[in-house]
CSV table of C-alpha atoms in Angstrom, one decimal:
chain,number,residue,atom,x,y,z
A,1,MET,CA,11.9,-41.0,0.1
A,2,ALA,CA,11.6,-40.6,-3.6
A,3,ALA,CA,13.9,-38.2,-5.5
A,4,ALA,CA,12.5,-35.0,-6.9
A,5,ASP,CA,11.3,-35.4,-10.5
A,6,PRO,CA,13.7,-33.3,-12.6
A,7,LYS,CA,11.1,-32.9,-15.4
A,8,ARG,CA,8.8,-31.1,-13.1
A,9,ARG,CA,9.1,-27.3,-13.3
A,10,ARG,CA,8.6,-25.2,-10.3
A,11,ARG,CA,6.5,-22.1,-10.5
A,12,ALA,CA,8.4,-18.9,-9.7
A,13,LEU,CA,7.3,-17.2,-6.5
A,14,PRO,CA,5.8,-13.7,-6.9
A,15,GLU,CA,8.0,-10.8,-5.8
A,16,GLN,CA,7.3,-9.1,-2.4
A,17,GLY,CA,4.4,-6.7,-2.9
A,18,ASP,CA,3.3,-8.1,-6.2
A,19,ASP,CA,-0.4,-7.3,-6.1
A,20,ASP,CA,-1.1,-8.9,-9.5
A,21,GLN,CA,-0.3,-12.5,-8.6
A,22,ASP,CA,-4.0,-13.4,-8.9
A,23,VAL,CA,-4.9,-11.0,-11.7
A,24,ARG,CA,-4.5,-11.4,-15.4
A,25,THR,CA,-5.0,-8.9,-18.1
A,26,ASP,CA,-7.5,-9.6,-20.8
A,27,ARG,CA,-6.9,-8.6,-24.4
A,28,THR,CA,-9.9,-6.3,-24.4
A,29,ARG,CA,-9.8,-2.7,-23.4
A,30,ARG,CA,-12.1,-0.5,-21.4
A,31,PRO,CA,-13.7,2.5,-23.1
A,32,ASP,CA,-11.0,4.8,-21.6
A,33,GLY,CA,-8.3,2.7,-23.3
A,34,ARG,CA,-7.0,1.0,-20.1
A,35,ALA,CA,-6.5,-2.8,-20.2
A,36,ARG,CA,-9.2,-4.8,-18.5
A,37,ARG,CA,-8.1,-6.8,-15.4
A,38,ARG,CA,-10.1,-9.8,-14.4
A,39,ALA,CA,-10.0,-11.0,-10.8
A,40,THR,CA,-9.4,-14.7,-11.2
A,41,GLY,CA,-8.7,-15.7,-7.6
A,42,ALA,CA,-11.0,-15.9,-4.6
A,43,ALA,CA,-8.4,-14.2,-2.4
A,44,THR,CA,-8.2,-11.3,-4.8
A,45,ALA,CA,-12.0,-11.0,-5.0
A,46,MET,CA,-12.2,-10.9,-1.2
A,47,ARG,CA,-9.6,-8.2,-0.9
A,48,LEU,CA,-11.3,-6.1,-3.6
A,49,ALA,CA,-14.8,-6.5,-2.0
A,50,VAL,CA,-13.5,-5.5,1.5
A,51,GLY,CA,-11.5,-2.6,0.3
A,52,GLN,CA,-14.2,-1.0,-1.9
A,53,LEU,CA,-16.9,-1.5,0.7
A,54,ALA,CA,-14.7,0.0,3.4
A,55,GLU,CA,-14.2,3.1,1.2
A,56,LEU,CA,-17.9,3.5,0.7
A,57,LEU,CA,-19.0,2.9,4.3
A,58,GLY,CA,-16.1,4.6,6.0
A,59,ARG,CA,-15.8,1.5,8.3
A,60,SER,CA,-13.4,-1.4,8.2
A,61,PRO,CA,-15.2,-4.7,7.6
A,62,GLU,CA,-14.6,-7.5,10.2
A,63,SER,CA,-14.8,-10.5,7.9
A,64,VAL,CA,-16.0,-12.1,4.7
A,65,SER,CA,-18.5,-14.8,5.6
A,66,ALA,CA,-19.3,-16.0,2.1
A,67,LEU,CA,-17.8,-15.7,-1.4
A,68,ARG,CA,-19.0,-17.2,-4.6
A,69,PRO,CA,-18.2,-16.8,-8.3
A,70,THR,CA,-21.1,-15.6,-10.5
A,71,GLU,CA,-21.4,-15.5,-14.3
A,72,ASP,CA,-20.4,-11.8,-14.3
A,73,GLY,CA,-17.8,-11.7,-11.4
A,74,TRP,CA,-18.1,-12.4,-7.7
A,75,GLU,CA,-20.6,-12.0,-4.9
A,76,ALA,CA,-19.5,-11.7,-1.2
A,77,GLN,CA,-21.2,-11.4,2.2
A,78,VAL,CA,-19.2,-9.0,4.3
A,79,GLU,CA,-19.6,-8.4,8.0
A,80,VAL,CA,-19.2,-4.9,9.4
A,81,VAL,CA,-19.4,-3.4,12.9
A,82,GLU,CA,-22.0,-0.7,12.6
A,83,LEU,CA,-22.0,0.4,16.2
A,84,ALA,CA,-19.3,-0.6,18.6
A,85,ARG,CA,-20.4,-1.1,22.2
A,86,ILE,CA,-18.9,-2.4,25.5
A,87,PRO,CA,-18.9,-5.3,26.0
A,88,ASP,CA,-18.2,-6.0,22.3
A,89,THR,CA,-20.7,-8.9,22.3
A,90,THR,CA,-23.4,-6.2,22.3
A,91,SER,CA,-22.0,-4.4,19.3
A,92,VAL,CA,-24.3,-4.0,16.3
A,93,MET,CA,-23.1,-5.9,13.3
A,94,ALA,CA,-24.4,-5.7,9.7
A,95,SER,CA,-24.1,-8.2,6.8
A,96,TYR,CA,-23.6,-6.7,3.4
A,97,ARG,CA,-24.1,-8.4,0.0
A,98,VAL,CA,-21.3,-7.1,-2.3
A,99,THR,CA,-21.4,-7.7,-6.0
A,100,LEU,CA,-18.2,-7.3,-8.1
A,101,ASP,CA,-18.0,-7.4,-11.9
A,102,GLY,CA,-15.4,-9.4,-13.8
A,103,ASP,CA,-12.8,-6.7,-13.4
A,104,GLY,CA,-13.2,-6.7,-9.6
A,105,GLU,CA,-15.0,-3.4,-9.5
A,106,LEU,CA,-17.9,-3.0,-7.0
A,107,VAL,CA,-21.2,-3.0,-8.9
A,108,SER,CA,-23.6,-2.9,-6.0
A,109,TYR,CA,-23.9,-3.5,-2.2
A,110,GLU,CA,-26.9,-4.0,0.0
A,111,ARG,CA,-27.2,-4.4,3.7
A,112,THR,CA,-29.1,-7.7,4.2
A,113,ARG,CA,-29.1,-8.1,7.9
A,114,ARG,CA,-28.4,-6.3,11.3
A,115,TYR,CA,-27.7,-8.2,14.4
A,116,SER,CA,-25.9,-8.2,17.8
A,117,ARG,CA,-22.3,-9.6,17.7
A,118,GLY,CA,-23.2,-12.1,20.4
A,119,MET,CA,-26.3,-13.4,18.6
A,120,ILE,CA,-26.2,-17.0,17.4
A,121,ASP,CA,-28.2,-18.2,14.4
A,122,ARG,CA,-30.6,-20.9,15.4
A,123,PRO,CA,-32.3,-23.3,13.0
A,124,THR,CA,-36.0,-22.6,12.4
């Protein structure tokens, strides 16, 4: 095995509970004087999308099925149980398109699809 390169610097690990590990502060300020925070990581964008959608809908999202950066922030597809049934394969699910701005704030959301949990997409 090769010896570790002494010139290579290790990045310090974030402290436990450090929520800002994927967030940097821009030099610009919001109109209310607070510093703007830009969500730079995909994991942070996913957490923000799920948390804000859950607050608006009053339901906990099941998963994020898609996430992509846009010019203005992020866009995510979030799956939510709209009606829980037994067996759970018959539960009614919904897919929401969630748009976040560059600060990670929810700009819009739209339900794009409703389906049974057990339904499988088939090619057309």
